[in-house]
Amino acid sequence: MNDRRNVIVTGSTSGIGLGIARAFCAQGMNVALNGFGDADDIEHIRAGLAQEFSVDVRYLRADMSQPSAVRGMIDEATQALGPIDVLVNNAGIQFVSPIEDFPPEKWDAIIAVDLSAAFHAIRAAIPSMKRRKSGRIINVASAHALVASPFKSAYVSAKHGVAGLTKTVALEVAEDNITVNAICPGYVLTPLVERQIPDTAKARGISEQEVVRDVLLAAQPTKRFVTVEEVAALAMFLAGEHAGSITGAIIPIDGGWTAH
Ligand code: NAD
């Protein structure tokens, strides 16, 4: 494969974002990684991808909760790699709590990272895509862009917002050969999900095993976690030439969860 397009994947030091970044590298694309983590671990990931797939891989430590950092990331990635062909807004955080105890600062942080960062990144990336009449924007939303679960008020609100943002921008740039879509995974066993298991157990007064069986996978008719590789393959398809007519779509990949 030798698809030398340039890609940014936000929140790609872990989980789904890293899986998507890896899939793009395997396709021969140059990738800007972003996210938090131990500096040595991230350099190991960056250098490993660059070497394995002979592509240019950069790391940009922009904090997606800061609008100026999001804008700066788009500029830096463009300077390092060239014009951005594919933007994947994936960075996300979660917090689980009954509404009356939900800390307002957690609400603000989740809205900033899970929703506003996508707005700022898209806003900064679109002018160049429009000039070049080419671009792909993929927002990693969630099944929670379509349905709610208790105790996740900020996350569900942010992800529903991402669905609205996706549809709106898709309409605005439809004639510019730019597509904008949202991927809506059900539960994928990543650090984000692993971290919320103890909190959900506490909020519901049940054991962690019961959270996995009766809360997480209860919603998923396939009774298994969606895999990172499945989500990455969908992102690859949306970035590919045969997805040119798919835009403004809110696409579940959730083992049947939202078919309920
Ligand atoms: P994860 O915790 O493994 O990865 C999250 C990534 O975002 C990490 O790289 C982290 O460093 C980065 N990040 C967090 N805050 C950031 C910030 N302020 N600035 C920059 N980077 C930041 O989580 P994941 O499960 O891989 O989640 C990735 C995306 O997929 C999220 O948007 C999440 O909402 C969505 N999602 C996950 C699931 C699931 O079951 N895991 C399901 C549906 C949707």
Short mmCIF file of C-alpha atoms and ligand atoms in Angstrom, two decimals:
data_model
loop_
_atom_site.label_atom_id
_atom_site.label_comp_id
_atom_site.label_asym_id
_atom_site.label_seq_id
_atom_site.Cartn_x
_atom_site.Cartn_y
_atom_site.Cartn_z
CA MET A 1 0.00 0.00 0.00
CA ASN A 2 1.31 3.47 -0.76
CA ASP A 3 -1.40 5.99 0.02
CA ARG A 4 0.70 9.00 0.97
CA ARG A 5 -2.12 11.14 2.34
CA ASN A 6 -1.68 12.99 5.62
CA VAL A 7 -3.83 12.17 8.61
CA ILE A 8 -4.34 13.59 12.09
CA VAL A 9 -5.85 11.27 14.69
CA THR A 10 -6.57 13.04 17.98
CA GLY A 11 -6.31 10.96 21.14
CA SER A 12 -4.18 8.34 19.39
CA THR A 13 -1.76 7.38 22.15
CA SER A 14 -4.18 4.68 23.33
CA GLY A 15 -7.24 2.58 22.52
CA ILE A 16 -9.37 3.27 19.45
CA GLY A 17 -7.31 6.25 18.26
CA LEU A 18 -4.10 4.25 18.30
CA GLY A 19 -5.84 1.44 16.39
CA ILE A 20 -7.05 3.90 13.75
CA ALA A 21 -3.60 5.53 13.50
CA ARG A 22 -2.02 2.11 13.04
CA ALA A 23 -4.48 1.19 10.28
CA PHE A 24 -3.73 4.42 8.42
CA CYS A 25 0.03 3.84 8.74
CA ALA A 26 -0.44 0.30 7.40
CA GLN A 27 -2.12 1.88 4.37
CA GLY A 28 1.05 3.95 3.79
CA MET A 29 -0.38 7.22 5.11
CA ASN A 30 1.59 9.76 7.16
CA VAL A 31 0.07 10.24 10.58
CA ALA A 32 0.15 12.91 13.29
CA LEU A 33 -0.43 11.26 16.65
CA ASN A 34 -1.88 13.21 19.57
CA GLY A 35 -2.79 12.45 23.16
CA PHE A 36 -1.35 12.12 26.61
CA GLY A 37 0.87 9.51 28.20
CA ASP A 38 4.41 8.72 29.23
CA ALA A 39 6.87 10.43 26.84
CA ASP A 40 9.01 7.32 26.37
CA ASP A 41 5.99 5.12 25.70
CA ILE A 42 4.69 7.58 23.11
CA GLU A 43 8.07 7.83 21.39
CA HIS A 44 8.20 4.03 21.31
CA ILE A 45 4.77 3.96 19.60
CA ARG A 46 5.71 6.75 17.17
CA ALA A 47 9.06 5.29 16.15
CA GLY A 48 7.60 1.77 15.96
CA LEU A 49 4.84 2.79 13.54
CA ALA A 50 7.24 4.85 11.41
CA GLN A 51 9.67 1.97 11.14
CA GLU A 52 7.15 -0.85 10.64
CA PHE A 53 5.27 0.91 7.86
CA SER A 54 7.96 3.27 6.43
CA VAL A 55 5.75 6.33 6.89
CA ASP A 56 6.23 9.74 8.50
CA VAL A 57 4.73 9.68 12.01
CA ARG A 58 4.78 12.78 14.20
CA TYR A 59 3.57 13.33 17.74
CA LEU A 60 1.83 16.56 18.73
CA ARG A 61 1.09 16.93 22.42
CA ALA A 62 -1.84 19.32 22.09
CA ASP A 63 -4.39 19.43 24.91
CA MET A 64 -7.78 19.02 23.22
CA SER A 65 -9.49 20.87 26.06
CA GLN A 66 -7.75 24.08 24.92
CA PRO A 67 -9.11 25.69 21.73
CA SER A 68 -5.80 27.43 20.93
CA ALA A 69 -3.93 24.13 21.30
CA VAL A 70 -6.38 22.43 18.91
CA ARG A 71 -5.81 25.15 16.30
CA GLY A 72 -2.07 24.96 16.90
CA MET A 73 -2.14 21.19 16.33
CA ILE A 74 -3.68 21.61 12.87
CA ASP A 75 -1.03 24.22 11.95
CA GLU A 76 1.84 22.15 13.33
CA ALA A 77 0.68 18.97 11.60
CA THR A 78 0.33 20.86 8.32
CA GLN A 79 3.85 22.28 8.65
CA ALA A 80 5.30 18.89 9.54
CA LEU A 81 3.49 16.66 7.06
CA GLY A 82 1.82 18.93 4.50
CA PRO A 83 -1.89 19.62 3.97
CA ILE A 84 -4.19 17.45 6.06
CA ASP A 85 -6.29 15.05 3.97
CA VAL A 86 -8.01 13.16 6.78
CA LEU A 87 -8.94 14.49 10.22
CA VAL A 88 -10.07 11.98 12.81
CA ASN A 89 -11.57 13.60 15.91
CA ASN A 90 -11.24 10.79 18.40
CA ALA A 91 -9.92 12.17 21.72
CA GLY A 92 -12.46 11.58 24.44
CA ILE A 93 -12.89 11.35 28.18
CA GLN A 94 -15.66 10.01 30.36
CA PHE A 95 -17.04 10.50 33.86
CA VAL A 96 -19.85 8.55 35.48
CA SER A 97 -22.01 10.04 38.24
CA PRO A 98 -25.63 10.73 39.15
CA ILE A 99 -26.61 14.18 37.88
CA GLU A 100 -26.99 15.74 41.33
CA ASP A 101 -23.39 14.81 42.22
CA PHE A 102 -21.93 15.44 38.76
CA PRO A 103 -18.99 17.85 39.27
CA PRO A 104 -19.48 20.94 37.06
CA GLU A 105 -15.77 20.94 36.19
CA LYS A 106 -16.12 17.38 34.85
CA TRP A 107 -19.08 18.52 32.73
CA ASP A 108 -16.96 21.38 31.31
CA ALA A 109 -13.98 19.11 30.64
CA ILE A 110 -16.05 16.47 28.83
CA ILE A 111 -17.85 19.03 26.67
CA ALA A 112 -14.46 20.62 25.85
CA VAL A 113 -12.63 17.43 24.86
CA ASP A 114 -15.47 15.29 23.47
CA LEU A 115 -17.36 18.02 21.57
CA SER A 116 -15.70 21.45 21.33
CA ALA A 117 -12.30 20.05 20.28
CA ALA A 118 -13.95 18.55 17.18
CA PHE A 119 -15.50 21.94 16.37
CA HIS A 120 -12.17 23.75 16.70
CA ALA A 121 -10.24 21.12 14.72
CA ILE A 122 -12.79 20.99 11.90
CA ARG A 123 -12.98 24.78 11.77
CA ALA A 124 -9.19 24.99 11.41
CA ALA A 125 -8.84 22.13 8.92
CA ILE A 126 -11.68 22.98 6.53
CA PRO A 127 -10.22 26.03 4.68
CA SER A 128 -7.31 24.02 3.24
CA MET A 129 -9.59 21.08 2.39
CA LYS A 130 -11.95 23.47 0.60
CA ARG A 131 -9.11 25.02 -1.41
CA ARG A 132 -7.96 21.56 -2.46
CA LYS A 133 -11.54 20.32 -3.01
CA SER A 134 -10.73 17.19 -1.05
CA GLY A 135 -11.02 16.00 2.51
CA ARG A 136 -12.34 13.42 4.89
CA ILE A 137 -13.47 14.17 8.43
CA ILE A 138 -14.28 11.29 10.74
CA ASN A 139 -15.66 11.97 14.20
CA VAL A 140 -15.48 9.11 16.67
CA ALA A 141 -18.76 9.61 18.51
CA SER A 142 -20.43 6.70 20.31
CA ALA A 143 -23.63 4.71 20.52
CA HIS A 144 -24.23 7.42 23.11
CA ALA A 145 -24.64 9.85 20.19
CA LEU A 146 -27.91 7.99 19.51
CA VAL A 147 -29.15 6.70 22.86
CA ALA A 148 -28.53 7.57 26.51
CA SER A 149 -27.45 5.66 29.60
CA PRO A 150 -27.96 6.90 33.13
CA PHE A 151 -25.12 8.64 34.98
CA LYS A 152 -23.39 9.80 31.79
CA SER A 153 -25.05 13.19 31.32
CA ALA A 154 -22.00 15.06 30.04
CA TYR A 155 -20.75 12.27 27.77
CA VAL A 156 -24.16 11.60 26.22
CA SER A 157 -24.73 15.33 25.70
CA ALA A 158 -21.30 15.78 24.10
CA LYS A 159 -21.73 12.79 21.80
CA HIS A 160 -25.23 13.85 20.72
CA GLY A 161 -23.60 17.22 20.00
CA VAL A 162 -20.97 15.53 17.83
CA ALA A 163 -23.77 13.96 15.78
CA GLY A 164 -25.30 17.40 15.22
CA LEU A 165 -21.93 18.92 14.34
CA THR A 166 -21.24 16.10 11.89
CA LYS A 167 -24.52 16.55 10.02
CA THR A 168 -24.25 20.35 9.94
CA VAL A 169 -20.70 20.51 8.58
CA ALA A 170 -21.43 17.71 6.10
CA LEU A 171 -24.15 19.88 4.57
CA GLU A 172 -21.90 22.95 4.48
CA VAL A 173 -19.03 21.23 2.59
CA ALA A 174 -20.93 18.66 0.53
CA GLU A 175 -20.07 20.33 -2.80
CA ASP A 176 -16.38 20.63 -1.91
CA ASN A 177 -15.68 16.89 -2.10
CA ILE A 178 -15.28 16.78 1.67
CA THR A 179 -17.17 14.16 3.64
CA VAL A 180 -17.98 14.38 7.34
CA ASN A 181 -19.20 11.32 9.21
CA ALA A 182 -19.52 10.01 12.74
CA ILE A 183 -18.60 6.50 13.83
CA CYS A 184 -20.66 5.33 16.80
CA PRO A 185 -19.05 2.37 18.55
CA GLY A 186 -20.72 0.34 21.23
CA TYR A 187 -18.45 -0.85 24.02
CA VAL A 188 -14.82 -1.43 23.06
CA LEU A 189 -12.55 -2.73 25.82
CA THR A 190 -10.05 0.17 25.98
CA PRO A 191 -8.57 2.02 28.99
CA LEU A 192 -11.55 4.45 28.81
CA VAL A 193 -14.02 1.63 29.44
CA GLU A 194 -11.81 -0.21 31.92
CA ARG A 195 -11.61 2.98 34.03
CA GLN A 196 -15.38 3.47 34.23
CA ILE A 197 -16.13 -0.05 35.46
CA PRO A 198 -15.31 0.69 39.13
CA ASP A 199 -17.22 4.03 39.02
CA THR A 200 -20.28 2.40 37.48
CA ALA A 201 -20.12 -0.35 40.11
CA LYS A 202 -20.11 2.32 42.80
CA ALA A 203 -22.90 4.39 41.23
CA ARG A 204 -25.14 1.31 40.83
CA GLY A 205 -24.08 -0.54 43.98
CA ILE A 206 -23.08 -3.72 42.11
CA SER A 207 -19.85 -5.66 41.52
CA GLU A 208 -17.45 -4.97 38.64
CA GLN A 209 -18.26 -8.34 37.04
CA GLU A 210 -21.94 -7.40 37.16
CA VAL A 211 -21.14 -4.09 35.46
CA VAL A 212 -19.53 -5.90 32.51
CA ARG A 213 -22.30 -8.50 32.20
CA ASP A 214 -25.43 -6.60 33.23
CA VAL A 215 -24.61 -3.01 32.24
CA LEU A 216 -22.03 -2.88 29.46
CA LEU A 217 -22.69 -6.03 27.45
CA ALA A 218 -26.37 -6.15 28.43
CA ALA A 219 -26.96 -3.44 25.85
CA GLN A 220 -24.98 -5.22 23.15
CA PRO A 221 -26.96 -8.09 21.59
CA THR A 222 -23.77 -9.73 20.25
CA LYS A 223 -22.64 -10.08 23.90
CA ARG A 224 -19.07 -9.24 23.03
CA PHE A 225 -17.03 -6.06 22.95
CA VAL A 226 -16.60 -4.31 19.59
CA THR A 227 -12.90 -4.55 18.65
CA VAL A 228 -10.53 -1.68 17.97
CA GLU A 229 -9.69 -3.32 14.63
CA GLU A 230 -13.36 -3.28 13.57
CA VAL A 231 -13.64 0.44 14.35
CA ALA A 232 -10.36 1.17 12.54
CA ALA A 233 -11.54 -0.72 9.46
CA LEU A 234 -14.70 1.42 9.33
CA ALA A 235 -12.58 4.59 9.60
CA MET A 236 -10.39 3.32 6.75
CA PHE A 237 -13.43 2.70 4.59
CA LEU A 238 -14.80 6.20 5.27
CA ALA A 239 -11.42 7.68 4.33
CA GLY A 240 -11.29 5.67 1.11
CA GLU A 241 -12.38 6.49 -2.43
CA HIS A 242 -15.52 4.35 -2.35
CA ALA A 243 -17.01 6.32 0.55
CA GLY A 244 -17.35 9.56 -1.41
CA SER A 245 -21.15 9.47 -1.25
CA ILE A 246 -21.31 8.73 2.46
CA THR A 247 -21.56 12.03 4.28
CA GLY A 248 -23.49 13.37 7.23
CA ALA A 249 -23.93 9.77 8.36
CA ILE A 250 -24.09 8.72 11.98
CA ILE A 251 -22.91 5.13 11.70
CA PRO A 252 -23.40 2.64 14.54
CA ILE A 253 -20.83 -0.14 15.03
CA ASP A 254 -22.34 -1.44 18.23
CA GLY A 255 -23.19 -5.13 17.98
CA GLY A 256 -26.86 -4.23 17.51
CA TRP A 257 -27.19 -2.05 20.63
CA THR A 258 -29.06 0.83 18.95
CA ALA A 259 -31.34 -1.59 17.06
CA HIS A 260 -33.25 -2.02 20.32
P1 NAD B 1 -8.76 5.84 25.66
O1 NAD B 1 -8.87 6.39 27.03
O2 NAD B 1 -8.08 4.54 25.45
O3 NAD B 1 -8.08 6.90 24.70
C1 NAD B 1 -8.41 8.26 24.75
C2 NAD B 1 -7.33 9.06 24.06
O4 NAD B 1 -7.65 10.45 24.17
C3 NAD B 1 -5.95 8.88 24.70
O5 NAD B 1 -4.96 8.91 23.69
C4 NAD B 1 -5.83 10.11 25.59
O6 NAD B 1 -4.49 10.49 25.87
C5 NAD B 1 -6.52 11.12 24.71
N1 NAD B 1 -6.95 12.31 25.43
C6 NAD B 1 -7.73 12.40 26.54
N2 NAD B 1 -7.86 13.68 26.91
C7 NAD B 1 -7.15 14.41 26.02
C8 NAD B 1 -6.89 15.79 25.88
N3 NAD B 1 -7.39 16.72 26.73
N4 NAD B 1 -6.11 16.20 24.85
C9 NAD B 1 -5.58 15.29 23.99
N5 NAD B 1 -5.79 13.96 24.07
C10 NAD B 1 -6.57 13.54 25.08
O7 NAD B 1 -10.26 5.79 25.12
P2 NAD B 1 -10.95 5.08 23.86
O8 NAD B 1 -11.94 4.11 24.39
O9 NAD B 1 -9.95 4.63 22.87
O10 NAD B 1 -11.79 6.31 23.31
C11 NAD B 1 -11.52 6.95 22.09
C12 NAD B 1 -12.79 7.60 21.56
O11 NAD B 1 -13.76 6.59 21.31
C13 NAD B 1 -13.44 8.57 22.57
O12 NAD B 1 -13.95 9.69 21.88
C14 NAD B 1 -14.58 7.75 23.14
O13 NAD B 1 -15.62 8.54 23.62
C15 NAD B 1 -14.96 6.93 21.94
N6 NAD B 1 -15.73 5.71 22.25
C16 NAD B 1 -15.16 4.73 23.01
C17 NAD B 1 -15.92 3.60 23.28
C18 NAD B 1 -15.39 2.47 24.09
O14 NAD B 1 -16.17 1.59 24.44
N7 NAD B 1 -14.10 2.42 24.39
C19 NAD B 1 -17.22 3.49 22.79
C20 NAD B 1 -17.75 4.50 22.04
C21 NAD B 1 -16.97 5.62 21.77
#
